[in-house]
Amino acid sequence: MAKSTDGGCTYPTAARVSGASPAIFDDKDAITADANPASPFRDNVYATWTKFNHQFGDQILFARSTDGGASFSNPKPISPGFNNNHVGGRQGSAVKVGPDGTVYVVWFDTINKQAVERIAISHDGGMTFPGANITVAQITDDFANPLPGSSFRQDARTFPSFSVAPNGTLHVIWANHTNGHSVVQATHSTDDGLTWSAPATAGDVKGRSAFFAAVATDPSNNVDVVFQAMDDKPAGTAPGAGVVHYDSYLARSTDGGATFGNSQLISTQMSDPDGSSTNGLGAQFLGDYITAVADANHVYAVWTDSRNATPCGPVDAFRAGKAQKSDVIAQCPTTFGNTDIFLGTVSP
């Protein structure tokens, strides 16, 4: 973790968070700080991530800093270190702090072959997580990856996005694909994460499937869901130039997550994912997630956008197994692969 004290102009020092134990790699890291005036643990910093290794599979780890990020505690596991029944796994953790300083960590997990969202809770500033992990919701996604007409990976759509409202209500969302269509689902808890509402649809676009989603809560406890959605196509539809397009959307709840309004288009131009690419050219690539933040007057949405990217015919042929790997400099438009990070500012 690197820290800046001059508004992001410089990052002079960095602290090691993940500890010394070996891993294949540490993935999907998340971080937050306790900025709540009433919290006894104000200014603590908390980090969580997935550790992959040969012996135990994938495990959610947690570390905390009580000196402003200068140093971190030894990482501690807050999930099992094995894949139940050798099926599925755990990934995509998110860490947040409640108004009273309670630390919450939510992640995607697999329990008895059932995909679920899980939560661990600490009431002592991240020193311990004494209770059993709690199931937030069952995931009914069919795990079609990629969705028809595309080739970028979309399994991260089931990873939870998590926000704590100023009144302490917890909100978790994810994208869920069934029967050829995907929507954003949402659940909330008003008792500090012990019980959760039945999942409800938070974002839905007719004829388009949601794939990445993020949630934010504002000072008035409104719940804002930002997500991307791509054209629905029949199973077996091959990817290629112009086959599918996607946009970014916003849906808002003004009743604490009980209901959500219609999904509002917020991107100003459609994107063709076929202009994006992995480094090896073998598939499209838009990353794994997006981000949303809300204040009293605006929602700020950040996503991967390919409106300025141009597909390349020779690359499409290579991806389809009909040609050798392309020389993109000689054979492709100069804007091939020109995906960008876009910021959308919305005044709901």
PDB file of N, CA and C in Angstrom, residues 25 27-28 52 58 88-93 107-110 115-117 139-148 150-161 173-177 182 210-213 230 284-290:
ATOM      1  N   PHE A  25      -0.248 -16.144  -6.162  1.00  0.00           N
ATOM      2  CA  PHE A  25      -0.378 -14.697  -6.272  1.00  0.00           C
ATOM      3  C   PHE A  25      -1.492 -14.218  -5.356  1.00  0.00           C
ATOM      4  N   ASP A  27      -4.675 -11.601  -5.172  1.00  0.00           N
ATOM      5  CA  ASP A  27      -5.534 -11.054  -6.217  1.00  0.00           C
ATOM      6  C   ASP A  27      -6.715 -10.311  -5.612  1.00  0.00           C
ATOM      7  N   LYS A  28      -7.297  -9.403  -6.416  1.00  0.00           N
ATOM      8  CA  LYS A  28      -8.527  -8.695  -6.075  1.00  0.00           C
ATOM      9  C   LYS A  28      -8.422  -8.028  -4.699  1.00  0.00           C
ATOM     10  N   PHE A  52      -3.988 -17.102  -3.452  1.00  0.00           N
ATOM     11  CA  PHE A  52      -3.968 -18.369  -4.170  1.00  0.00           C
ATOM     12  C   PHE A  52      -2.659 -19.093  -3.849  1.00  0.00           C
ATOM     13  N   ASP A  58      -7.938 -21.214  -2.674  1.00  0.00           N
ATOM     14  CA  ASP A  58      -8.063 -19.772  -2.563  1.00  0.00           C
ATOM     15  C   ASP A  58      -8.732 -19.400  -1.250  1.00  0.00           C
ATOM     16  N   GLY A  88     -15.862 -24.742  -7.333  1.00  0.00           N
ATOM     17  CA  GLY A  88     -15.946 -23.308  -7.111  1.00  0.00           C
ATOM     18  C   GLY A  88     -14.762 -22.770  -6.347  1.00  0.00           C
ATOM     19  N   GLY A  89     -14.971 -21.679  -5.621  1.00  0.00           N
ATOM     20  CA  GLY A  89     -13.896 -21.058  -4.875  1.00  0.00           C
ATOM     21  C   GLY A  89     -14.401 -19.796  -4.224  1.00  0.00           C
ATOM     22  N   ARG A  90     -13.469 -18.905  -3.887  1.00  0.00           N
ATOM     23  CA  ARG A  90     -13.848 -17.644  -3.254  1.00  0.00           C
ATOM     24  C   ARG A  90     -12.984 -16.539  -3.822  1.00  0.00           C
ATOM     25  N   GLN A  91     -13.613 -15.386  -4.058  1.00  0.00           N
ATOM     26  CA  GLN A  91     -12.942 -14.289  -4.748  1.00  0.00           C
ATOM     27  C   GLN A  91     -13.708 -12.997  -4.511  1.00  0.00           C
ATOM     28  N   GLY A  92     -13.126 -11.886  -4.986  1.00  0.00           N
ATOM     29  CA  GLY A  92     -13.819 -10.617  -5.084  1.00  0.00           C
ATOM     30  C   GLY A  92     -14.229 -10.002  -3.765  1.00  0.00           C
ATOM     31  N   SER A  93     -13.359 -10.026  -2.749  1.00  0.00           N
ATOM     32  CA  SER A  93     -13.744  -9.474  -1.456  1.00  0.00           C
ATOM     33  C   SER A  93     -13.810  -7.955  -1.487  1.00  0.00           C
ATOM     34  N   TRP A 107     -17.579 -11.326   0.302  1.00  0.00           N
ATOM     35  CA  TRP A 107     -16.917 -11.949  -0.846  1.00  0.00           C
ATOM     36  C   TRP A 107     -17.812 -13.003  -1.476  1.00  0.00           C
ATOM     37  N   PHE A 108     -17.439 -13.410  -2.678  1.00  0.00           N
ATOM     38  CA  PHE A 108     -18.088 -14.521  -3.382  1.00  0.00           C
ATOM     39  C   PHE A 108     -17.482 -15.831  -2.882  1.00  0.00           C
ATOM     40  N   ASP A 109     -18.346 -16.806  -2.588  1.00  0.00           N
ATOM     41  CA  ASP A 109     -17.872 -18.079  -2.030  1.00  0.00           C
ATOM     42  C   ASP A 109     -18.666 -19.230  -2.638  1.00  0.00           C
ATOM     43  N   THR A 110     -18.221 -20.453  -2.358  1.00  0.00           N
ATOM     44  CA  THR A 110     -18.933 -21.652  -2.786  1.00  0.00           C
ATOM     45  C   THR A 110     -19.083 -22.572  -1.589  1.00  0.00           C
ATOM     46  N   ALA A 115     -23.121 -21.443  -5.088  1.00  0.00           N
ATOM     47  CA  ALA A 115     -22.482 -20.133  -5.090  1.00  0.00           C
ATOM     48  C   ALA A 115     -23.248 -19.186  -4.169  1.00  0.00           C
ATOM     49  N   VAL A 116     -22.515 -18.455  -3.336  1.00  0.00           N
ATOM     50  CA  VAL A 116     -23.133 -17.554  -2.371  1.00  0.00           C
ATOM     51  C   VAL A 116     -22.277 -16.300  -2.222  1.00  0.00           C
ATOM     52  N   GLU A 117     -22.895 -15.245  -1.667  1.00  0.00           N
ATOM     53  CA  GLU A 117     -22.157 -14.115  -1.142  1.00  0.00           C
ATOM     54  C   GLU A 117     -22.058 -14.311   0.366  1.00  0.00           C
ATOM     55  N   ILE A 139     -26.481 -17.372  -4.993  1.00  0.00           N
ATOM     56  CA  ILE A 139     -26.312 -16.889  -6.359  1.00  0.00           C
ATOM     57  C   ILE A 139     -26.909 -17.913  -7.310  1.00  0.00           C
ATOM     58  N   THR A 140     -27.829 -17.468  -8.155  1.00  0.00           N
ATOM     59  CA  THR A 140     -28.481 -18.379  -9.100  1.00  0.00           C
ATOM     60  C   THR A 140     -27.941 -18.221 -10.515  1.00  0.00           C
ATOM     61  N   ASP A 141     -26.863 -17.470 -10.674  1.00  0.00           N
ATOM     62  CA  ASP A 141     -26.259 -17.251 -11.986  1.00  0.00           C
ATOM     63  C   ASP A 141     -25.901 -18.584 -12.647  1.00  0.00           C
ATOM     64  N   ASP A 142     -26.021 -18.643 -13.987  1.00  0.00           N
ATOM     65  CA  ASP A 142     -25.695 -19.878 -14.706  1.00  0.00           C
ATOM     66  C   ASP A 142     -24.216 -19.958 -15.089  1.00  0.00           C
ATOM     67  N   PHE A 143     -23.456 -18.909 -14.786  1.00  0.00           N
ATOM     68  CA  PHE A 143     -22.017 -18.858 -15.010  1.00  0.00           C
ATOM     69  C   PHE A 143     -21.626 -19.032 -16.475  1.00  0.00           C
ATOM     70  N   ALA A 144     -22.525 -18.629 -17.381  1.00  0.00           N
ATOM     71  CA  ALA A 144     -22.156 -18.562 -18.798  1.00  0.00           C
ATOM     72  C   ALA A 144     -21.058 -17.516 -18.946  1.00  0.00           C
ATOM     73  N   ASN A 145     -19.931 -17.934 -19.488  1.00  0.00           N
ATOM     74  CA  ASN A 145     -18.780 -17.026 -19.562  1.00  0.00           C
ATOM     75  C   ASN A 145     -17.912 -17.416 -20.747  1.00  0.00           C
ATOM     76  N   PRO A 146     -17.827 -16.566 -21.766  1.00  0.00           N
ATOM     77  CA  PRO A 146     -18.475 -15.261 -21.875  1.00  0.00           C
ATOM     78  C   PRO A 146     -19.926 -15.384 -22.327  1.00  0.00           C
ATOM     79  N   LEU A 147     -20.645 -14.274 -22.264  1.00  0.00           N
ATOM     80  CA  LEU A 147     -22.003 -14.267 -22.772  1.00  0.00           C
ATOM     81  C   LEU A 147     -21.984 -14.306 -24.297  1.00  0.00           C
ATOM     82  N   PRO A 148     -23.052 -14.834 -24.919  1.00  0.00           N
ATOM     83  CA  PRO A 148     -23.081 -14.977 -26.378  1.00  0.00           C
ATOM     84  C   PRO A 148     -22.794 -13.650 -27.084  1.00  0.00           C
ATOM     85  N   SER A 150     -19.820 -12.271 -27.370  1.00  0.00           N
ATOM     86  CA  SER A 150     -18.645 -11.604 -26.818  1.00  0.00           C
ATOM     87  C   SER A 150     -17.590 -12.636 -26.463  1.00  0.00           C
ATOM     88  N   SER A 151     -16.381 -12.160 -26.139  1.00  0.00           N
ATOM     89  CA  SER A 151     -15.332 -13.073 -25.687  1.00  0.00           C
ATOM     90  C   SER A 151     -14.588 -12.555 -24.463  1.00  0.00           C
ATOM     91  N   PHE A 152     -14.948 -11.350 -23.959  1.00  0.00           N
ATOM     92  CA  PHE A 152     -14.274 -10.887 -22.741  1.00  0.00           C
ATOM     93  C   PHE A 152     -14.841 -11.623 -21.533  1.00  0.00           C
ATOM     94  N   ARG A 153     -13.999 -11.860 -20.546  1.00  0.00           N
ATOM     95  CA  ARG A 153     -14.426 -12.648 -19.390  1.00  0.00           C
ATOM     96  C   ARG A 153     -15.404 -11.848 -18.539  1.00  0.00           C
ATOM     97  N   GLN A 154     -16.426 -12.550 -18.050  1.00  0.00           N
ATOM     98  CA  GLN A 154     -17.499 -11.898 -17.309  1.00  0.00           C
ATOM     99  C   GLN A 154     -17.868 -12.622 -16.032  1.00  0.00           C
ATOM    100  N   ASP A 155     -17.044 -13.609 -15.605  1.00  0.00           N
ATOM    101  CA  ASP A 155     -17.390 -14.330 -14.388  1.00  0.00           C
ATOM    102  C   ASP A 155     -17.374 -13.428 -13.159  1.00  0.00           C
ATOM    103  N   ALA A 156     -16.649 -12.296 -13.235  1.00  0.00           N
ATOM    104  CA  ALA A 156     -16.609 -11.372 -12.101  1.00  0.00           C
ATOM    105  C   ALA A 156     -17.936 -10.655 -11.891  1.00  0.00           C
ATOM    106  N   ARG A 157     -18.921 -10.856 -12.772  1.00  0.00           N
ATOM    107  CA  ARG A 157     -20.222 -10.209 -12.565  1.00  0.00           C
ATOM    108  C   ARG A 157     -20.864 -10.672 -11.257  1.00  0.00           C
ATOM    109  N   THR A 158     -20.508 -11.873 -10.785  1.00  0.00           N
ATOM    110  CA  THR A 158     -21.112 -12.388  -9.556  1.00  0.00           C
ATOM    111  C   THR A 158     -20.370 -11.938  -8.304  1.00  0.00           C
ATOM    112  N   PHE A 159     -19.217 -11.269  -8.460  1.00  0.00           N
ATOM    113  CA  PHE A 159     -18.509 -10.772  -7.279  1.00  0.00           C
ATOM    114  C   PHE A 159     -19.326  -9.643  -6.651  1.00  0.00           C
ATOM    115  N   PRO A 160     -19.371  -9.559  -5.342  1.00  0.00           N
ATOM    116  CA  PRO A 160     -20.220  -8.544  -4.710  1.00  0.00           C
ATOM    117  C   PRO A 160     -19.617  -7.152  -4.771  1.00  0.00           C
ATOM    118  N   SER A 161     -20.477  -6.160  -4.949  1.00  0.00           N
ATOM    119  CA  SER A 161     -20.135  -4.776  -4.656  1.00  0.00           C
ATOM    120  C   SER A 161     -20.872  -4.418  -3.377  1.00  0.00           C
ATOM    121  N   ILE A 173     -24.692  -5.898  -3.909  1.00  0.00           N
ATOM    122  CA  ILE A 173     -25.274  -6.140  -5.225  1.00  0.00           C
ATOM    123  C   ILE A 173     -24.348  -7.023  -6.048  1.00  0.00           C
ATOM    124  N   TRP A 174     -24.887  -7.612  -7.112  1.00  0.00           N
ATOM    125  CA  TRP A 174     -24.122  -8.396  -8.078  1.00  0.00           C
ATOM    126  C   TRP A 174     -24.984  -8.553  -9.325  1.00  0.00           C
ATOM    127  N   ALA A 175     -24.380  -8.952 -10.435  1.00  0.00           N
ATOM    128  CA  ALA A 175     -25.123  -9.240 -11.667  1.00  0.00           C
ATOM    129  C   ALA A 175     -25.399 -10.731 -11.745  1.00  0.00           C
ATOM    130  N   ASN A 176     -26.590 -11.081 -12.204  1.00  0.00           N
ATOM    131  CA  ASN A 176     -27.034 -12.472 -12.175  1.00  0.00           C
ATOM    132  C   ASN A 176     -27.647 -12.842 -13.521  1.00  0.00           C
ATOM    133  N   HIS A 177     -27.064 -13.852 -14.206  1.00  0.00           N
ATOM    134  CA  HIS A 177     -27.498 -14.245 -15.545  1.00  0.00           C
ATOM    135  C   HIS A 177     -28.228 -15.586 -15.494  1.00  0.00           C
ATOM    136  N   SER A 182     -29.491 -11.161 -18.030  1.00  0.00           N
ATOM    137  CA  SER A 182     -28.852 -10.842 -16.758  1.00  0.00           C
ATOM    138  C   SER A 182     -29.390  -9.534 -16.200  1.00  0.00           C
ATOM    139  N   ALA A 210     -26.870  -7.284 -17.892  1.00  0.00           N
ATOM    140  CA  ALA A 210     -25.901  -6.633 -17.022  1.00  0.00           C
ATOM    141  C   ALA A 210     -24.702  -7.552 -16.820  1.00  0.00           C
ATOM    142  N   PHE A 211     -23.502  -6.964 -16.752  1.00  0.00           N
ATOM    143  CA  PHE A 211     -22.340  -7.829 -16.510  1.00  0.00           C
ATOM    144  C   PHE A 211     -21.406  -7.328 -15.423  1.00  0.00           C
ATOM    145  N   PHE A 212     -21.159  -6.036 -15.270  1.00  0.00           N
ATOM    146  CA  PHE A 212     -20.382  -5.523 -14.136  1.00  0.00           C
ATOM    147  C   PHE A 212     -21.240  -4.489 -13.429  1.00  0.00           C
ATOM    148  N   ALA A 213     -21.168  -4.450 -12.079  1.00  0.00           N
ATOM    149  CA  ALA A 213     -22.023  -3.548 -11.322  1.00  0.00           C
ATOM    150  C   ALA A 213     -21.296  -3.046 -10.085  1.00  0.00           C
ATOM    151  N   MET A 230     -25.013  -5.372 -21.941  1.00  0.00           N
ATOM    152  CA  MET A 230     -24.648  -5.709 -23.319  1.00  0.00           C
ATOM    153  C   MET A 230     -25.818  -6.405 -24.000  1.00  0.00           C
ATOM    154  N   GLN A 284     -11.397 -10.513 -26.440  1.00  0.00           N
ATOM    155  CA  GLN A 284     -11.708  -9.157 -25.999  1.00  0.00           C
ATOM    156  C   GLN A 284     -11.381  -9.052 -24.502  1.00  0.00           C
ATOM    157  N   PHE A 285     -11.249  -7.803 -24.003  1.00  0.00           N
ATOM    158  CA  PHE A 285     -10.932  -7.658 -22.584  1.00  0.00           C
ATOM    159  C   PHE A 285     -11.374  -6.288 -22.081  1.00  0.00           C
ATOM    160  N   LEU A 286     -12.249  -6.289 -21.049  1.00  0.00           N
ATOM    161  CA  LEU A 286     -12.734  -5.049 -20.447  1.00  0.00           C
ATOM    162  C   LEU A 286     -12.442  -4.986 -18.954  1.00  0.00           C
ATOM    163  N   GLY A 287     -11.557  -5.837 -18.466  1.00  0.00           N
ATOM    164  CA  GLY A 287     -11.267  -5.868 -17.042  1.00  0.00           C
ATOM    165  C   GLY A 287     -12.260  -6.736 -16.299  1.00  0.00           C
ATOM    166  N   ASP A 288     -12.411  -6.472 -15.000  1.00  0.00           N
ATOM    167  CA  ASP A 288     -13.248  -7.318 -14.145  1.00  0.00           C
ATOM    168  C   ASP A 288     -14.331  -6.576 -13.382  1.00  0.00           C
ATOM    169  N   TYR A 289     -14.296  -5.237 -13.329  1.00  0.00           N
ATOM    170  CA  TYR A 289     -15.263  -4.540 -12.500  1.00  0.00           C
ATOM    171  C   TYR A 289     -15.286  -3.052 -12.823  1.00  0.00           C
ATOM    172  N   ILE A 290     -16.263  -2.366 -12.234  1.00  0.00           N
ATOM    173  CA  ILE A 290     -16.392  -0.916 -12.359  1.00  0.00           C
ATOM    174  C   ILE A 290     -16.534  -0.342 -10.952  1.00  0.00           C
TER     175      ILE A 290
END
